[in-house]
Each structure stands twice: as structure tokens, then as C-alpha cells.
């Protein structure tokens, strides 16, 4: 179990625990009722640390003791063990995982069947999608142990062998993705490797491609951008030959793999707008069935609404709709003048007048309460 020393600033501590909980700056800022720009400046010490009441609110949301944000050395796992990362590590690194031949079967163990385990795994995935990472971490040690027992079942009998391996792959995929979210990049790769090995045994193309996506996540988290790009491109090419137009799950997965490959290329500094637009973005759109596929060596149709600029507009509109300031959005988009951003996106701010009215009303109510006192 590791702890934080006192060499980090309060802002750096907030950033550390935010990333560990899997929150983006936008999400955490929204939870405390502040702007993303405010939080970014706090984390980089460009603003004074928050007041003690705000720190208390941050510690509640991040689920860490207040002393953890103020500089006291604290363990990462809380007393309720809702973030029992060491137990997840133990489950992944059990010596029994190394060799089935050396350790042999546990004859007295009643091995589970894949169907009920699959239900539990999907419940944990729902918790992950809902941001309940502590709940997922708490469930993972038992799920990983059960996945190992399913693999043992697959080795002993053949009637549900593929299902056993598929559920194991899905379980390890969940472990890899969750561990990467909370900053445990080293064991996230171990979990991703186990997911891909199990997926190989399942003989299911979608299970393997999904596990490969977890592999790209883990490689990105470990700074191995070339490897992540190679894995993403290889998995996309392999799956493309097995996808049919009437399989939306496969098309969606293929699109996600293309996007992970694009992230890897961007992180490695090899992306230019022109080649990303043609090689990654439009291939993802085609895989999702939004535009027509092209023959080998051909070119995608030229349409502004299908270009990367549409994604840029979507990004700006989401931020503005969430209440981000026009100045911050201007900075994110690389505009030299916030006035340009305002002119382009003013139509996306229909609630500004209503927000102003609410702000004035709140100030007036506060003034009346002060006068009464």
C-alpha cells in the first residue's frame, strides 16, 4: 500500500485523487459547482488553494480524508476498503495463475457455470459506466477468482468452453479498464493481457476485438504509444474482414478501436488533420455506417459535415452547454481572440439570459436576508 508524501501541493493532490477516481476536470468541477478553468488553475497552482469548506467538499466527493488534500501522509485505500487495489493485485498475481499443470485442479472446488457469472460481470460493468469505481474495485477480487475457476472449468470440459473463456475475457477487460482509470497502469496491462489470452481461447471475434481495445487503453496508460497504435490498427484490420453491415455491435466496436488508434497516434505526435481525417476519422464513420465505404485505394466522399471540423464543433457545443466560459472554450479551441469564439458559437448559448436573471435574483435574495439580520 502506497501513500502520498508532503512534497505535493494541495492542487497536485486534488489532481492526483481526481485522476484516481476516474474524474475528468469537467466532471469534478461540475460536482462542486465551479468551472473547469477554475479547477485547472487550482491544480496547477495558478490560483490560491480553495477555502477549507470547498476542500471539505472536494474531499467528500473524492472520498479521501481532508488531511489527504492538506498534506498529511495518508494511504490511498480508505477504511471501508472500497478501493482495495492490493486485493485486485493479489487476485491477478496469484501463483496458481502461472501454471495449471504445476498446481493441478482443486478437486474439492465446485466450479461455477458461465451464465450467472456473466450477469455479475455485467452488473459490475454497469457500476463502471455509472462512475461507481469504488464498487467495481471492491467486486473485482471475487470476480477475478471466479474467472480463474471458469478457465479451470473450460480446461476440464468442452460443452461450454467458449462461454467460460468469453466471460473470463470480459472480467479481465473490466479489470484492465478500471485499473487504468484509477492510475494503476502496471497491473492494468497485466489484466489486459489476461483478457486477450482468454479471448483467444473463446474463438469469438467480438470478444477478442473488445479485449484488444482494453489492451490499447493499457498500453496508452503506460506510455507505449507505438505499441497501442500497432495493436489498434491490427485489431481493426482483423475485425474489418469479419464485420457485416447488419451487425451494429461489431460496427460500433470497430469504430471505437479506430478512435483508440487515433488517440495513440495523437499521443505519439504523428497526427495531422489531413491524414487523421482520411485514415482514422472517416474510416470510423464508415465502420459505424454513417458514410459509404470505399474500395481499396479509393477516397471517401468530400463533405464538410463528415469532416473532423464537425467533431470540433461538437466538442465546443458540449462544453458551452455544460456552462464552460467562452474564454476557456476559446483557449481549448486555439482561437487567438475569444470574440471569434463568441461570434461562431453565440447561438449555442440560449440560456445565458436566464442564467443572468437567476444570478441577479440570487444576489437580491441574499441582500434581503442580510438586511433582515
XYZ file of C-alpha atoms in Angstrom:
373
model
C 0.000 0.000 0.000
C 1.450 3.324 -1.093
C 0.955 6.758 0.355
C 1.432 10.372 -0.647
C 4.274 12.372 0.842
C 4.146 16.074 1.701
C 6.055 17.234 -1.403
C 2.869 17.758 -3.427
C 0.881 20.971 -3.386
C -2.815 20.960 -2.491
C -3.668 21.426 -6.173
C -1.468 18.498 -7.186
C -3.142 16.357 -4.544
C -6.577 17.273 -5.874
C -5.411 16.341 -9.381
C -3.946 13.054 -8.142
C -7.098 11.900 -6.375
C -9.313 13.191 -9.194
C -7.485 11.006 -11.704
C -7.536 8.084 -9.300
C -11.312 8.316 -9.056
C -11.547 8.479 -12.845
C -12.992 12.011 -12.957
C -12.167 14.492 -15.691
C -11.656 18.115 -14.720
C -15.040 18.926 -16.251
C -16.817 16.294 -14.147
C -15.207 17.217 -10.826
C -15.685 20.936 -11.439
C -19.349 20.320 -12.150
C -19.772 18.287 -8.961
C -18.518 21.190 -6.831
C -20.319 23.834 -8.862
C -17.246 25.514 -10.331
C -15.862 25.984 -13.841
C -13.286 23.740 -15.451
C -10.974 26.727 -15.775
C -11.172 27.288 -12.000
C -10.214 23.679 -11.256
C -7.418 23.660 -13.846
C -5.866 26.728 -12.216
C -6.220 25.223 -8.730
C -4.483 22.010 -9.814
C -1.586 23.890 -11.418
C -1.222 26.394 -8.531
C -2.224 29.344 -10.709
C -4.868 30.160 -8.112
C -4.701 30.126 -4.333
C -5.850 26.849 -2.751
C -9.609 26.579 -2.129
C -11.114 27.639 1.183
C -11.489 24.970 3.844
C -15.219 24.489 3.155
C -14.508 23.830 -0.525
C -11.654 21.484 0.391
C -14.049 19.590 2.648
C -16.498 19.242 -0.255
C -13.713 18.060 -2.575
C -12.553 15.502 -0.011
C -16.134 14.197 0.302
C -16.560 13.799 -3.461
C -13.086 12.316 -3.964
C -13.614 10.053 -0.935
C -10.326 10.883 0.763
C -9.674 12.289 4.252
C -9.400 16.068 4.367
C -5.852 15.601 5.616
C -5.033 13.861 2.354
C -5.650 17.118 0.488
C -3.951 19.281 3.124
C -0.654 17.417 3.080
C -0.872 14.710 5.712
C 0.527 11.373 4.576
C -2.407 9.030 4.054
C -2.915 5.638 2.461
C -4.773 5.528 -0.813
C -7.231 2.891 0.359
C -9.952 4.091 2.718
C -11.001 2.372 5.915
C -14.084 0.837 4.293
C -11.785 -0.807 1.711
C -13.925 0.447 -1.139
C -10.731 0.891 -3.160
C -8.989 -2.375 -2.360
C -6.411 -2.230 -5.125
C -3.970 -4.564 -3.290
C -6.637 -7.282 -3.246
C -7.122 -6.852 -7.009
C -3.362 -7.105 -7.464
C -3.283 -10.284 -5.358
C -6.069 -11.829 -7.443
C -4.224 -11.077 -10.674
C -0.835 -12.243 -9.377
C -1.886 -15.429 -7.607
C 0.780 -18.094 -8.214
C -1.957 -20.518 -9.243
C -2.365 -18.363 -12.364
C 1.143 -19.272 -13.508
C 0.700 -22.959 -14.247
C -2.344 -25.216 -14.224
C -0.037 -28.225 -14.605
C 2.122 -27.378 -11.580
C -0.686 -26.618 -9.175
C -3.227 -29.031 -10.577
C -7.016 -28.830 -10.189
C -8.644 -28.194 -6.844
C -10.740 -31.340 -6.765
C -12.997 -30.199 -3.932
C -13.941 -26.889 -5.564
C -17.374 -26.690 -7.182
C -16.662 -24.832 -10.401
C -19.140 -22.129 -11.460
C -21.113 -22.054 -14.683
C -20.631 -19.107 -17.058
C -24.216 -17.760 -17.288
C -24.689 -16.484 -13.699
C -21.125 -15.168 -13.615
C -21.795 -13.220 -16.813
C -24.714 -11.487 -15.070
C -22.471 -10.428 -12.177
C -19.821 -9.154 -14.570
C -22.349 -7.065 -16.492
C -23.631 -5.613 -13.212
C -20.071 -4.560 -12.426
C -19.771 -3.028 -15.894
C -22.938 -1.052 -15.168
C -21.311 0.235 -11.981
C -18.263 1.231 -14.008
C -20.382 3.087 -16.555
C -22.164 4.835 -13.687
C -18.867 6.077 -12.236
C -19.050 3.835 -9.145
C -15.405 2.825 -9.383
C -15.075 2.028 -5.680
C -17.869 -0.529 -6.017
C -16.160 -2.079 -9.034
C -12.793 -2.311 -7.269
C -14.468 -3.959 -4.284
C -16.111 -6.550 -6.547
C -13.096 -7.304 -8.749
C -11.114 -9.679 -6.449
C -14.023 -12.136 -6.232
C -14.846 -11.749 -9.929
C -11.244 -12.430 -10.920
C -11.149 -15.519 -8.697
C -14.354 -16.743 -10.322
C -12.918 -16.050 -13.781
C -9.964 -18.268 -12.911
C -12.381 -21.017 -11.888
C -14.219 -20.633 -15.202
C -10.925 -21.121 -17.013
C -10.402 -24.290 -14.962
C -13.880 -25.454 -15.986
C -13.064 -24.758 -19.636
C -9.955 -26.935 -19.337
C -11.940 -29.842 -17.884
C -14.979 -29.939 -20.175
C -15.926 -28.822 -23.645
C -19.662 -28.168 -23.750
C -19.475 -24.543 -22.511
C -15.762 -23.969 -23.057
C -16.156 -20.903 -25.304
C -18.606 -19.257 -22.919
C -16.255 -19.776 -19.974
C -13.370 -18.126 -21.787
C -15.575 -15.288 -23.061
C -16.764 -14.404 -19.540
C -13.195 -14.558 -18.257
C -12.112 -12.184 -21.032
C -14.942 -9.790 -20.192
C -13.974 -9.880 -16.498
C -10.316 -9.134 -17.161
C -11.301 -6.413 -19.649
C -13.269 -4.755 -16.832
C -10.281 -5.069 -14.508
C -7.901 -3.572 -17.073
C -10.176 -0.630 -17.857
C -10.941 0.151 -14.213
C -7.313 -0.098 -13.096
C -6.248 2.185 -15.940
C -8.913 4.679 -14.839
C -7.534 4.943 -11.304
C -3.896 5.172 -12.355
C -2.769 1.570 -11.755
C -1.265 1.313 -15.225
C 1.156 -1.511 -14.457
C -1.444 -4.049 -13.393
C -3.941 -2.747 -15.938
C -1.619 -4.137 -18.614
C -1.453 -7.480 -16.785
C -5.255 -7.636 -16.723
C -5.456 -6.665 -20.415
C -3.002 -9.414 -21.342
C -5.125 -11.940 -19.434
C -8.237 -10.622 -21.224
C -6.652 -11.148 -24.641
C -5.417 -14.631 -23.770
C -8.894 -15.646 -22.631
C -10.439 -14.004 -25.707
C -8.106 -16.000 -27.955
C -9.447 -19.195 -26.390
C -13.077 -18.114 -26.760
C -12.965 -18.237 -30.576
C -15.292 -15.206 -30.657
C -14.117 -12.325 -32.910
C -16.034 -9.670 -30.978
C -14.682 -10.864 -27.631
C -11.133 -10.735 -28.989
C -11.567 -7.302 -30.561
C -13.094 -5.955 -27.344
C -10.179 -7.332 -25.327
C -7.783 -5.717 -27.802
C -9.454 -2.390 -27.066
C -8.618 -2.851 -23.378
C -5.061 -3.589 -24.467
C -4.788 -0.271 -26.295
C -6.070 1.511 -23.173
C -3.437 -0.187 -21.012
C -0.617 0.484 -23.471
C -1.603 4.146 -23.702
C -1.637 4.404 -19.905
C 1.907 3.020 -19.841
C 3.131 5.493 -22.462
C 3.646 2.811 -25.144
C 2.039 4.789 -27.951
C 3.633 2.925 -30.866
C 2.512 -0.408 -29.431
C -1.002 0.917 -28.772
C -1.225 2.182 -32.360
C 0.003 -1.141 -33.737
C -2.456 -3.124 -31.626
C -5.364 -0.845 -32.539
C -4.651 -0.920 -36.262
C -4.041 -4.683 -36.276
C -7.266 -5.380 -34.350
C -9.250 -3.037 -36.633
C -7.895 -4.680 -39.788
C -8.560 -8.167 -38.399
C -12.119 -7.321 -37.331
C -12.954 -5.457 -40.562
C -12.832 -8.661 -42.570
C -15.318 -10.257 -40.170
C -17.841 -7.416 -39.897
C -21.124 -7.364 -41.756
C -23.269 -4.283 -42.306
C -26.169 -5.742 -40.317
C -24.055 -6.248 -37.173
C -24.276 -2.955 -35.251
C -22.316 -4.292 -32.266
C -19.350 -5.161 -34.482
C -19.532 -1.842 -36.336
C -19.634 0.088 -33.074
C -16.677 -1.838 -31.693
C -14.703 -1.285 -34.865
C -15.339 2.434 -34.653
C -14.133 2.531 -31.045
C -10.947 0.657 -31.959
C -10.253 3.156 -34.748
C -10.698 6.018 -32.296
C -8.328 4.417 -29.763
C -5.759 4.039 -32.529
C -6.254 7.712 -33.357
C -5.672 8.671 -29.715
C -2.472 6.612 -29.728
C -1.278 8.337 -32.899
C -2.091 11.750 -31.442
C -0.266 10.972 -28.203
C 2.767 9.941 -30.233
C 2.749 13.210 -32.169
C 2.153 11.655 -35.582
C -1.312 13.025 -36.350
C -2.040 15.726 -38.873
C -5.532 16.892 -39.625
C -5.432 15.664 -43.222
C -4.276 12.097 -42.631
C -6.325 11.671 -39.454
C -9.444 12.812 -41.288
C -8.961 10.264 -44.078
C -7.237 7.392 -42.325
C -8.980 7.299 -38.952
C -11.999 9.590 -38.665
C -13.733 8.695 -41.932
C -12.866 5.024 -41.520
C -14.595 5.165 -38.119
C -17.642 6.867 -39.670
C -17.787 4.218 -42.375
C -17.454 1.405 -39.837
C -20.385 2.904 -37.924
C -22.431 3.007 -41.137
C -22.685 6.798 -41.239
C -20.985 7.180 -44.611
C -20.330 4.820 -47.504
C -17.306 2.531 -47.529
C -14.755 2.923 -50.341
C -12.874 0.410 -52.426
C -9.224 -0.206 -51.649
C -7.214 2.773 -52.870
C -10.338 4.913 -53.241
C -11.232 8.149 -51.487
C -14.110 8.931 -49.157
C -16.708 11.411 -50.347
C -15.838 15.018 -49.595
C -18.432 16.635 -47.340
C -17.824 19.245 -44.666
C -20.412 17.733 -42.351
C -18.438 14.461 -42.353
C -15.075 16.050 -41.626
C -13.184 16.415 -38.394
C -14.426 20.003 -38.156
C -17.832 18.599 -37.194
C -16.237 16.906 -34.173
C -14.577 20.198 -33.243
C -17.965 21.962 -33.305
C -19.489 19.148 -31.257
C -16.716 19.496 -28.659
C -17.303 23.240 -28.341
C -21.078 22.876 -28.139
C -20.861 20.260 -25.368
C -18.581 22.491 -23.281
C -20.781 25.556 -23.734
C -23.937 23.608 -22.966
C -22.302 22.415 -19.732
C -21.692 26.044 -18.712
C -17.997 26.405 -19.557
C -16.897 30.006 -20.076
C -16.423 31.344 -23.595
C -12.867 32.364 -22.685
C -11.959 28.810 -21.637
C -13.532 27.295 -24.765
C -11.623 29.809 -26.883
C -8.388 28.659 -25.280
C -9.204 24.978 -25.798
C -10.008 25.572 -29.482
C -6.829 27.558 -30.033
C -8.605 30.765 -31.023
C -6.476 33.884 -30.668
C -9.496 36.020 -29.760
C -12.421 34.957 -27.526
C -14.535 37.310 -29.636
C -14.154 34.927 -32.579
C -15.378 32.037 -30.431
C -18.333 34.097 -29.262
C -19.298 35.056 -32.818
C -19.154 31.449 -34.016
C -20.893 29.822 -31.052
C -23.186 32.527 -29.665
C -26.225 30.620 -30.952
C -25.305 27.722 -28.655
C -25.768 29.864 -25.536
C -29.542 30.373 -25.399
C -29.677 30.110 -21.622
C -27.254 32.966 -20.922
C -30.067 35.462 -20.274
C -31.841 33.040 -17.959
C -28.597 32.393 -16.072
C -28.064 36.129 -15.668
C -31.597 36.532 -14.287
C -31.045 33.697 -11.830
C -27.748 35.224 -10.697
C -29.360 38.640 -10.095
C -32.299 37.024 -8.267
C -29.922 35.089 -6.038
C -27.973 38.267 -5.234
C -31.159 40.138 -4.402
C -32.371 37.349 -2.120
C -29.020 37.316 -0.357
C -29.188 41.100 0.100
C -32.645 40.885 1.638
C -31.501 38.207 4.088
C -28.523 40.363 5.131
C -30.807 43.374 5.699
C -33.159 41.281 7.858
C -30.267 40.245 10.045
